[in-house]
Amino acid sequence: MPEPTAVPLIRPATTADEKELAELDRETWSPLHSVQPRPRPPYGPFFDAGHLPEDILVAELDSAVVGYVRTVAPTPLASNAHVRQIQGLAVADRARGRGVGRALLRAACATARRRGALRMTLRVLGHNAPARALYEAEGFVVEGVLPGEFRLDGTYVDDVLMGRALTGVPQLSGP
């Protein structure tokens, strides 16, 4: 049996990835990171007008799709065009602990930087300690907290806003 691939291959998504990404998305659903109910059939498409292949990077290990990250412009405003936001990161259980999430984050930041972005932001649920630790290890800092923003399974959960510079961001001015 061949040795497992040590480093994930990160590549742009294509429409041919639709089925594998949709299955991965359903397989990785968890109340730890999702504010939506568990997906139920009939399932909608993975790619649609708001979820385009060009916004997604895919991770492969041993020629199998094991993760993805989706980055988009957070708003349609020209004044916000220098920012990209992570709006989806998933890693298959069988690939956890193998650097897939870290590789996806690094590739997403590098891709955004090459496309002219200066900042990367994201939102993460306050109780998702593993994701928060990964983001912090990759240079993201907490920039705000929306206390009790979501009620999940009878518990109020904070929405944590995180961000990081991608390259020479001008100094932010105060009021």
mmCIF file of C-alpha atoms in Angstrom:
data_model
loop_
_atom_site.group_PDB
_atom_site.id
_atom_site.type_symbol
_atom_site.label_atom_id
_atom_site.label_comp_id
_atom_site.label_asym_id
_atom_site.label_seq_id
_atom_site.Cartn_x
_atom_site.Cartn_y
_atom_site.Cartn_z
ATOM 1 C CA MET A 1 0.000 0.000 0.000
ATOM 2 C CA PRO A 2 1.455 3.431 -0.930
ATOM 3 C CA GLU A 3 2.440 5.934 1.772
ATOM 4 C CA PRO A 4 -0.214 8.597 2.389
ATOM 5 C CA THR A 5 0.533 11.994 0.909
ATOM 6 C CA ALA A 6 2.188 14.076 3.632
ATOM 7 C CA VAL A 7 1.305 17.502 2.228
ATOM 8 C CA PRO A 8 -2.123 18.333 0.859
ATOM 9 C CA LEU A 9 -2.384 19.492 -2.733
ATOM 10 C CA ILE A 10 -4.289 22.788 -2.844
ATOM 11 C CA ARG A 11 -5.905 23.747 -6.137
ATOM 12 C CA PRO A 12 -8.744 25.879 -7.490
ATOM 13 C CA ALA A 13 -12.148 24.200 -7.541
ATOM 14 C CA THR A 14 -13.778 23.247 -10.822
ATOM 15 C CA THR A 15 -17.378 22.407 -11.649
ATOM 16 C CA ALA A 16 -16.266 18.755 -11.787
ATOM 17 C CA ASP A 17 -15.769 18.943 -7.985
ATOM 18 C CA GLU A 18 -19.489 19.600 -7.379
ATOM 19 C CA LYS A 19 -20.453 16.127 -6.129
ATOM 20 C CA GLU A 20 -17.414 15.595 -3.890
ATOM 21 C CA LEU A 21 -17.653 19.077 -2.377
ATOM 22 C CA ALA A 22 -21.381 18.735 -1.735
ATOM 23 C CA GLU A 23 -20.813 15.391 0.012
ATOM 24 C CA LEU A 24 -17.928 16.840 2.037
ATOM 25 C CA ASP A 25 -20.071 19.813 3.042
ATOM 26 C CA ARG A 26 -22.826 17.526 4.335
ATOM 27 C CA GLU A 27 -20.357 15.127 5.975
ATOM 28 C CA THR A 28 -18.615 17.906 7.911
ATOM 29 C CA TRP A 29 -21.763 19.727 9.084
ATOM 30 C CA SER A 30 -21.641 20.312 12.829
ATOM 31 C CA PRO A 31 -23.362 22.558 15.380
ATOM 32 C CA LEU A 32 -19.823 23.524 16.432
ATOM 33 C CA HIS A 33 -19.511 25.711 13.335
ATOM 34 C CA SER A 34 -22.867 25.942 11.594
ATOM 35 C CA VAL A 35 -25.778 28.238 12.425
ATOM 36 C CA GLN A 36 -27.941 26.476 9.835
ATOM 37 C CA PRO A 37 -29.927 23.295 10.513
ATOM 38 C CA ARG A 38 -28.418 19.972 9.411
ATOM 39 C CA PRO A 39 -28.852 19.615 5.628
ATOM 40 C CA ARG A 40 -31.703 17.327 4.581
ATOM 41 C CA PRO A 41 -32.681 16.001 1.141
ATOM 42 C CA PRO A 42 -33.415 17.201 -1.394
ATOM 43 C CA TYR A 43 -30.023 18.876 -1.340
ATOM 44 C CA GLY A 44 -29.397 22.046 -3.276
ATOM 45 C CA PRO A 45 -26.380 22.438 -5.516
ATOM 46 C CA PHE A 46 -22.978 23.180 -3.981
ATOM 47 C CA PHE A 47 -22.220 25.721 -6.704
ATOM 48 C CA ASP A 48 -24.775 28.438 -7.423
ATOM 49 C CA ALA A 49 -24.822 32.172 -8.200
ATOM 50 C CA GLY A 50 -23.480 32.989 -4.740
ATOM 51 C CA HIS A 51 -21.043 30.068 -4.465
ATOM 52 C CA LEU A 52 -18.822 30.014 -7.535
ATOM 53 C CA PRO A 53 -15.953 27.586 -8.258
ATOM 54 C CA GLU A 54 -13.519 30.516 -8.620
ATOM 55 C CA ASP A 55 -14.151 31.450 -4.963
ATOM 56 C CA ILE A 56 -13.127 28.029 -3.677
ATOM 57 C CA LEU A 57 -9.820 26.265 -3.139
ATOM 58 C CA VAL A 58 -9.851 22.487 -2.752
ATOM 59 C CA ALA A 59 -7.489 20.292 -0.727
ATOM 60 C CA GLU A 60 -6.583 16.807 -1.905
ATOM 61 C CA LEU A 61 -4.768 14.011 -0.110
ATOM 62 C CA ASP A 62 -4.007 10.816 -1.985
ATOM 63 C CA SER A 63 -6.051 12.138 -4.960
ATOM 64 C CA ALA A 64 -9.197 12.522 -2.834
ATOM 65 C CA VAL A 65 -10.940 15.808 -2.011
ATOM 66 C CA VAL A 66 -10.614 16.251 1.761
ATOM 67 C CA GLY A 67 -11.258 19.942 2.279
ATOM 68 C CA TYR A 68 -12.127 23.327 0.884
ATOM 69 C CA VAL A 69 -12.047 27.018 1.741
ATOM 70 C CA ARG A 70 -14.355 29.639 0.244
ATOM 71 C CA THR A 71 -13.297 33.301 0.125
ATOM 72 C CA VAL A 72 -15.405 36.146 -1.218
ATOM 73 C CA ALA A 73 -15.689 39.894 -1.129
ATOM 74 C CA PRO A 74 -17.585 40.648 2.102
ATOM 75 C CA THR A 75 -19.641 43.372 0.421
ATOM 76 C CA PRO A 76 -20.210 44.623 -3.133
ATOM 77 C CA LEU A 77 -18.834 48.072 -2.188
ATOM 78 C CA ALA A 78 -15.777 49.454 -4.023
ATOM 79 C CA SER A 79 -14.573 50.945 -0.728
ATOM 80 C CA ASN A 80 -14.346 47.390 0.675
ATOM 81 C CA ALA A 81 -12.756 45.729 -2.384
ATOM 82 C CA HIS A 82 -9.381 45.318 -0.635
ATOM 83 C CA VAL A 83 -10.879 42.774 1.800
ATOM 84 C CA ARG A 84 -11.668 39.097 1.329
ATOM 85 C CA GLN A 85 -13.694 37.051 3.784
ATOM 86 C CA ILE A 86 -13.553 33.354 4.518
ATOM 87 C CA GLN A 87 -17.125 32.108 4.297
ATOM 88 C CA GLY A 88 -16.568 28.397 4.554
ATOM 89 C CA LEU A 89 -13.786 26.061 5.622
ATOM 90 C CA ALA A 90 -14.278 22.310 5.829
ATOM 91 C CA VAL A 91 -11.902 19.394 6.407
ATOM 92 C CA ALA A 92 -12.965 15.752 6.290
ATOM 93 C CA ASP A 93 -12.640 13.892 9.592
ATOM 94 C CA ARG A 94 -10.272 11.386 7.959
ATOM 95 C CA ALA A 95 -7.869 14.241 7.085
ATOM 96 C CA ARG A 96 -7.862 16.120 10.401
ATOM 97 C CA GLY A 97 -4.496 16.584 12.037
ATOM 98 C CA ARG A 98 -2.673 16.401 8.711
ATOM 99 C CA GLY A 99 -2.276 20.137 8.071
ATOM 100 C CA VAL A 100 -5.165 20.449 5.624
ATOM 101 C CA GLY A 101 -6.930 23.352 7.352
ATOM 102 C CA ARG A 102 -3.649 25.231 7.790
ATOM 103 C CA ALA A 103 -2.676 24.661 4.145
ATOM 104 C CA LEU A 104 -6.096 25.877 2.966
ATOM 105 C CA LEU A 105 -5.868 29.033 5.098
ATOM 106 C CA ARG A 106 -2.367 29.817 3.851
ATOM 107 C CA ALA A 107 -3.360 29.224 0.230
ATOM 108 C CA ALA A 108 -6.492 31.368 0.608
ATOM 109 C CA CYS A 109 -4.454 34.244 2.027
ATOM 110 C CA ALA A 110 -1.777 33.910 -0.670
ATOM 111 C CA THR A 111 -4.397 33.802 -3.431
ATOM 112 C CA ALA A 112 -6.220 36.836 -2.025
ATOM 113 C CA ARG A 113 -2.899 38.705 -1.756
ATOM 114 C CA ARG A 114 -2.037 37.907 -5.393
ATOM 115 C CA ARG A 115 -5.464 39.240 -6.399
ATOM 116 C CA GLY A 116 -4.778 42.529 -4.611
ATOM 117 C CA ALA A 117 -6.452 42.015 -1.235
ATOM 118 C CA LEU A 118 -4.870 43.630 1.807
ATOM 119 C CA ARG A 119 -6.996 41.997 4.526
ATOM 120 C CA MET A 120 -8.682 38.688 5.233
ATOM 121 C CA THR A 121 -11.587 38.446 7.669
ATOM 122 C CA LEU A 122 -13.828 35.687 8.979
ATOM 123 C CA ARG A 123 -16.544 34.919 11.494
ATOM 124 C CA VAL A 124 -16.335 31.958 13.863
ATOM 125 C CA LEU A 125 -18.642 30.778 16.607
ATOM 126 C CA GLY A 126 -17.302 31.526 20.079
ATOM 127 C CA HIS A 127 -17.561 27.899 21.218
ATOM 128 C CA ASN A 128 -15.488 26.588 18.277
ATOM 129 C CA ALA A 129 -12.175 26.481 20.147
ATOM 130 C CA PRO A 130 -10.314 24.279 17.607
ATOM 131 C CA ALA A 131 -11.076 26.648 14.712
ATOM 132 C CA ARG A 132 -10.256 29.735 16.764
ATOM 133 C CA ALA A 133 -6.903 28.235 17.774
ATOM 134 C CA LEU A 134 -6.062 27.466 14.138
ATOM 135 C CA TYR A 135 -7.015 30.977 13.003
ATOM 136 C CA GLU A 136 -4.959 32.557 15.791
ATOM 137 C CA ALA A 137 -1.968 30.359 14.915
ATOM 138 C CA GLU A 138 -2.257 31.675 11.344
ATOM 139 C CA GLY A 139 -2.182 35.324 12.407
ATOM 140 C CA PHE A 140 -5.876 36.136 12.782
ATOM 141 C CA VAL A 141 -6.837 38.265 15.777
ATOM 142 C CA VAL A 142 -10.201 38.898 17.385
ATOM 143 C CA GLU A 143 -11.499 42.218 16.105
ATOM 144 C CA GLY A 144 -14.946 42.060 17.659
ATOM 145 C CA VAL A 145 -17.481 39.869 19.378
ATOM 146 C CA LEU A 146 -21.233 39.850 18.915
ATOM 147 C CA PRO A 147 -22.349 38.373 22.265
ATOM 148 C CA GLY A 148 -25.153 35.820 22.094
ATOM 149 C CA GLU A 149 -25.664 36.456 18.380
ATOM 150 C CA PHE A 150 -27.005 32.955 17.737
ATOM 151 C CA ARG A 151 -29.207 30.590 19.732
ATOM 152 C CA LEU A 152 -28.122 27.038 18.964
ATOM 153 C CA ASP A 153 -29.663 24.048 20.702
ATOM 154 C CA GLY A 154 -31.048 26.329 23.409
ATOM 155 C CA THR A 155 -27.721 28.053 24.113
ATOM 156 C CA TYR A 156 -26.721 31.569 23.130
ATOM 157 C CA VAL A 157 -23.429 31.562 21.237
ATOM 158 C CA ASP A 158 -21.123 34.480 20.438
ATOM 159 C CA ASP A 159 -20.169 35.380 16.873
ATOM 160 C CA VAL A 160 -16.453 36.212 16.871
ATOM 161 C CA LEU A 161 -15.086 38.487 14.146
ATOM 162 C CA MET A 162 -11.440 37.877 13.278
ATOM 163 C CA GLY A 163 -9.084 39.373 10.737
ATOM 164 C CA ARG A 164 -5.503 39.730 9.646
ATOM 165 C CA ALA A 165 -3.406 41.834 7.327
ATOM 166 C CA LEU A 166 -2.239 40.167 4.131
ATOM 167 C CA THR A 167 0.347 42.798 3.228
ATOM 168 C CA GLY A 168 1.199 46.449 3.928
ATOM 169 C CA VAL A 169 -2.160 47.615 5.232
ATOM 170 C CA PRO A 170 -2.117 51.350 5.915
ATOM 171 C CA GLN A 171 -2.344 52.290 9.603
ATOM 172 C CA LEU A 172 -5.947 52.487 10.698
ATOM 173 C CA SER A 173 -6.847 55.910 12.011
ATOM 174 C CA GLY A 174 -8.867 56.470 15.148
ATOM 175 C CA PRO A 175 -11.961 58.680 15.485
#
